[in-house]
XYZ file of C-alpha atoms in Angstrom:
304
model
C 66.081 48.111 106.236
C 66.512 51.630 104.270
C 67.305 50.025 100.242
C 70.381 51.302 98.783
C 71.182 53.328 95.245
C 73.966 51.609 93.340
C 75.440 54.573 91.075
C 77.166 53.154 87.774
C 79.693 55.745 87.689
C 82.535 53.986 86.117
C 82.090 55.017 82.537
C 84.334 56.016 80.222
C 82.648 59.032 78.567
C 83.849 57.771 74.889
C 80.876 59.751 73.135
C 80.920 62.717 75.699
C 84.444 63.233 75.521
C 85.396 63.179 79.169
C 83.951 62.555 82.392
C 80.218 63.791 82.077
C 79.551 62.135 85.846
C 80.881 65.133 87.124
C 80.253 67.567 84.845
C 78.016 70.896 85.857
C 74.522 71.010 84.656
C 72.068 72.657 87.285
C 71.715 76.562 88.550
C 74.738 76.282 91.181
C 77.094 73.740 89.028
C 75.335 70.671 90.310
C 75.798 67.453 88.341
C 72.962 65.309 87.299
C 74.007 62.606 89.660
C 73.562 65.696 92.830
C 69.616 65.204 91.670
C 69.437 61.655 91.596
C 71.220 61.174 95.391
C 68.902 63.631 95.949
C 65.639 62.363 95.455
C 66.715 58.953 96.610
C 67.250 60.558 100.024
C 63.809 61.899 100.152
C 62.478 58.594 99.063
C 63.913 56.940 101.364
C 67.070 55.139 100.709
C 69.881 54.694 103.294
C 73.168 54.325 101.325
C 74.599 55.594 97.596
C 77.586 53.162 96.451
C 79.287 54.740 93.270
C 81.216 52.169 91.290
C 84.130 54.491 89.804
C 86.779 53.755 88.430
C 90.204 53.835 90.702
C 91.992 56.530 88.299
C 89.447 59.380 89.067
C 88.845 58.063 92.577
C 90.221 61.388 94.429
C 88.152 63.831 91.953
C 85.233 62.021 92.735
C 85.085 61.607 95.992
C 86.206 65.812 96.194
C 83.969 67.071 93.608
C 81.151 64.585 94.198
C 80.927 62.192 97.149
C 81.648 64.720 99.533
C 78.743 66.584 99.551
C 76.572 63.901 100.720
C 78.445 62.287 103.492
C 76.681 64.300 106.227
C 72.788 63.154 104.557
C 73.837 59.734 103.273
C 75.927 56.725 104.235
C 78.298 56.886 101.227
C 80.393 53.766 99.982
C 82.900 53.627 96.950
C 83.788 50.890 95.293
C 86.000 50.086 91.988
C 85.055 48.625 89.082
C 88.396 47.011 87.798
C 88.998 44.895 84.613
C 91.056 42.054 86.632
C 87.836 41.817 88.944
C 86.715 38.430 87.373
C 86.005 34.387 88.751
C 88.872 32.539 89.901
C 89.909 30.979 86.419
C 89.763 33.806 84.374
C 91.735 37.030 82.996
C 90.540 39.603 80.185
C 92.746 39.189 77.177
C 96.258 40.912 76.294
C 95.242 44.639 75.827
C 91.834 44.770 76.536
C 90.946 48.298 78.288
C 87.391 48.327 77.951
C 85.383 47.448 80.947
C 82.937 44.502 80.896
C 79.997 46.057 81.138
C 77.114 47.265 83.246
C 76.299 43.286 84.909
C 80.033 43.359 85.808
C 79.557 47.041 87.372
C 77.258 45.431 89.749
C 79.242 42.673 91.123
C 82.115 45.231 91.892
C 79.261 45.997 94.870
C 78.655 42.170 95.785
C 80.247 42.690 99.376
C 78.539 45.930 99.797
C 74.865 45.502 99.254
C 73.241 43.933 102.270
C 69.710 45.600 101.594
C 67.364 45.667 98.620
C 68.887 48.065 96.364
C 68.268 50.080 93.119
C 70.466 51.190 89.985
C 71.042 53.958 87.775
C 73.069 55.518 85.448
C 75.447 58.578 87.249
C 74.549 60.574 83.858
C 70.689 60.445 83.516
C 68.211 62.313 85.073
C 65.038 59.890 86.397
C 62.739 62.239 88.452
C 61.803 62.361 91.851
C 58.612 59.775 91.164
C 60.664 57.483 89.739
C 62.725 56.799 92.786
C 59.700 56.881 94.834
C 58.079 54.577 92.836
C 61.012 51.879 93.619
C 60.935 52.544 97.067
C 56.960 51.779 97.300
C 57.733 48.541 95.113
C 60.362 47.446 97.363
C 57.842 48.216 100.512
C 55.167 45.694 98.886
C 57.324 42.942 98.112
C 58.527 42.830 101.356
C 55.339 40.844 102.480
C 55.426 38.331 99.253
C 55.946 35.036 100.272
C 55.978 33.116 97.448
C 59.184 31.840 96.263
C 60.118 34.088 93.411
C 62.101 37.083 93.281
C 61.111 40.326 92.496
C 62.351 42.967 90.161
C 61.282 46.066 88.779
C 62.304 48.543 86.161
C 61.021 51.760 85.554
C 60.030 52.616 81.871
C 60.517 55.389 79.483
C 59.497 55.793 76.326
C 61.426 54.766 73.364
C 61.267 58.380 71.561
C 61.858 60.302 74.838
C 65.373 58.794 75.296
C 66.679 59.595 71.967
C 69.587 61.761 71.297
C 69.421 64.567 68.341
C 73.103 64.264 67.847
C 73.939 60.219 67.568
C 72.872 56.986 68.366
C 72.230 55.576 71.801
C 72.127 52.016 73.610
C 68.694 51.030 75.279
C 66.850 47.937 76.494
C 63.833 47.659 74.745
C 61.256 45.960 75.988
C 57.614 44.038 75.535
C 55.941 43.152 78.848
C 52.353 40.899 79.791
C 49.716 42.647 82.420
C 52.566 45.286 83.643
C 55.434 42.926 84.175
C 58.292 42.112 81.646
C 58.499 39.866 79.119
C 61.144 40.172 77.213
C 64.318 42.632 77.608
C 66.881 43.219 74.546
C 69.781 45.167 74.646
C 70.115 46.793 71.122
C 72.853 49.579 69.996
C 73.149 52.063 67.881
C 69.622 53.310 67.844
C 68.910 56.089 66.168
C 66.028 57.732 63.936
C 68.217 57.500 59.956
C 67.553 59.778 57.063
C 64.565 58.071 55.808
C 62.723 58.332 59.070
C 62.865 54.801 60.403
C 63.859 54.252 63.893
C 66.778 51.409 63.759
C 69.236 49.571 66.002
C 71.985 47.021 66.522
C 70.879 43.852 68.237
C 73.367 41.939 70.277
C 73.900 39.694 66.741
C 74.924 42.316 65.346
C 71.659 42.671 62.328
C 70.497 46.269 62.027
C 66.776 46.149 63.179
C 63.725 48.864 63.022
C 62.335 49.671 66.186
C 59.208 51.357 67.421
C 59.390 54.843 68.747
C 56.841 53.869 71.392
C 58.419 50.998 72.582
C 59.289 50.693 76.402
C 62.734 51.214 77.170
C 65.035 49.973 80.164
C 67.140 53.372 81.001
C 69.195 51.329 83.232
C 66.973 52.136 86.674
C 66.715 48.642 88.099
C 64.973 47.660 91.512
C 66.693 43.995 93.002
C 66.904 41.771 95.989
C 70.274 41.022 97.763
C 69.226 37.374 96.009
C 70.329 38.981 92.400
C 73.884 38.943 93.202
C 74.644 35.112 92.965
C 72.871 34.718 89.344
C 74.353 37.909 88.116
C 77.713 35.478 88.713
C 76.157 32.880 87.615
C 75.255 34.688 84.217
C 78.494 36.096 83.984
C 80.448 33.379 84.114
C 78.830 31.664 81.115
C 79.258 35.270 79.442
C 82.887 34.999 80.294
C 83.028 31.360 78.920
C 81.233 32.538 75.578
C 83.130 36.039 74.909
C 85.728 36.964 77.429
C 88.309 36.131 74.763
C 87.130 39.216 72.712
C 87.807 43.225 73.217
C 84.942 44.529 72.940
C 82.205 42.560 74.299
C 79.996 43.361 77.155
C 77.299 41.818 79.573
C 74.589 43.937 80.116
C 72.855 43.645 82.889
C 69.206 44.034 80.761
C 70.454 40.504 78.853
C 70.945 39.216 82.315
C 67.578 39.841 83.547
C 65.670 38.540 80.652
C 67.548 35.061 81.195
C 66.660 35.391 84.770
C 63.051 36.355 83.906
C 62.353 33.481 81.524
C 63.980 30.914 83.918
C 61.232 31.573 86.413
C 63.780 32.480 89.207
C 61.426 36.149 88.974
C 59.525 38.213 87.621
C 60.026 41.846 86.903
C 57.946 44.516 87.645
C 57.721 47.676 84.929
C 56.881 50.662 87.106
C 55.015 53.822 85.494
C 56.291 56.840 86.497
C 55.083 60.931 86.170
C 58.560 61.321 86.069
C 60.483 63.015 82.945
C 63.721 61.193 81.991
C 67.148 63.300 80.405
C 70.309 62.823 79.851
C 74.170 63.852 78.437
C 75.516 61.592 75.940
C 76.914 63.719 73.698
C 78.295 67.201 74.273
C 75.675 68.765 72.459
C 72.950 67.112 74.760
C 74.345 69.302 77.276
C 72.493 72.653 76.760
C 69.722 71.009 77.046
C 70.050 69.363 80.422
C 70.851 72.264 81.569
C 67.527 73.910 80.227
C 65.888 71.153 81.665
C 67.349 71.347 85.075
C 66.679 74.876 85.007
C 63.120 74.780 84.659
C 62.546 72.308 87.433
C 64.113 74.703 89.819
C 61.655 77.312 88.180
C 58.788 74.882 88.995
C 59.912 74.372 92.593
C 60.609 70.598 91.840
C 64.156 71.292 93.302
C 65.517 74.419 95.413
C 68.100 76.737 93.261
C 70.801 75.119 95.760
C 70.448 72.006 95.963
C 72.919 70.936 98.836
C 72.399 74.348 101.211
């Protein structure tokens, strides 16, 4: 069975300042996410499921999901606040979505085939998606019991942003496979030339520059879907009273990871990693994008 690409699409662009999922970056006014469905088609993957968000449904689906219904199966789904376990409800006035865990359930009755993740706003590279697929191939024919995940990892320094601070996973790992898998926030490189972030208790850490980072491109089973509920119910017993909190889906694995329920592959990849999260990142994606189609990674139009 041909896996399938979960897009996390539902975002609310807080940093960018709109809806950077669909905004133009390559030679013909492609978005990033028209290079990621892509090279998931060429590596192999049957079906793209965006999790958007209900309000910008119609402009998706025209300026996006369109495109690709001829080369792709192509499924929508909504990622909606109410969306939650029989026994609970987010708090009075809480807008702010749940997080990326909770993205991924919103495609629980959709997924009937191993299946991948990403971000709709970061470039991963053709290899990178290739890489997943060849993963997925080999642990077809494990029979042992466990699970497997994989991740594909970038480079601390290689994800940062020049104009503000940035949420990653960052992560240590034993003879290629993870070990541990934090979500921290705020990272960013301050005046005095120390590379520092929020962890999820809130203390201001330093962090290494070469540290491996999850950039939110995931490799799972079907099997994932009942502890992801699992996980987020506890979250939901913990913090849904607050506004703000989230359950990432990084935090999720790591507790899946050191239950023994699976282990988690971290997949190297040729691949070069970009992406928009503030306005100002945007010239150079664009510059990016632009040389790939130089270097004949990509035709000038993608979608002719």
């Amino acid at each position: 069975m041909k896996p399938t690409l979960l897009v996390l699409a539902a975002g609310m662009g807080s940093r960018y300042g709109g809806l950077k999922q669909m905004a133009p970056m390559g030679p013909k006014g492609e978005t990033v996410l028209d290079y990621s469905v892509y090279d998931a088609i060429r590596a192999g993957f049957g079906r793209v499921v965006f999790i958007i968000r209900k309000d910008f449904a119609d402009k998706f689906k025209t300026q996006i999901g369109d495109k690709f219904a001829e080369k792709i199966d192509v499924v929508y789904v909504f990622q909606e606040l109410n969306d939650l376990p029989e026994g609970f409800s987010p708090p009075e006035g809480r807008t702010k979505p749940w997080g990326t865990t909770h993205a991924i359930l919103a495609a629980r009755n959709v997924v009937d085939a191993p299946f991948a993740v990403i971000n709709a706003d970061d470039f991963y590279g053709a290899d990178s998606f290739k890489q997943i697929t060849s993963y997925f191939t080999e642990i077809a024919k494990f029979t042992d019991g466990v699970d497997h995940y994989c991740m594909v990892g970038y480079k601390l320094e290689n994800t940062l942003s020049d104009h503000g601070n940035v949420n990653r996973g960052i992560c240590s790992n034993s003879n290629g496979f993870l070990k541990i898998v934090e979500e921290h926030l705020n990272i960013e490189v301050e005046s005095d030339g120390v590379c520092r972030g929020d962890n999820l208790a809130g203390d201001r850490v330093g962090l290494s520059v070469n540290a491996l980072t999850s950039m939110n491109f995931w490799g799972f089973p079907r099997s994932i879907m009942p502890e992801l509920e699992r996980n987020f119910i506890a979250f939901l017993k913990e913090r849904g009273t607050e506004m703000q909190s989230e359950c990432f889906i990084p935090t999720d694995v790591d507790t899946i990871v050191k239950s023994g329920k699976a282990d988690c592959k971290i997949l190297e990849t040729s691949s070069l990693w970009f992406g928009v999260t503030y306005p100002q990142d945007k010239d150079m994606c664009i510059a990016s994008l632009t040389k790939l189609v130089e270097q004949g990674e990509y035709p000038a139009n993608l979608w002719d």
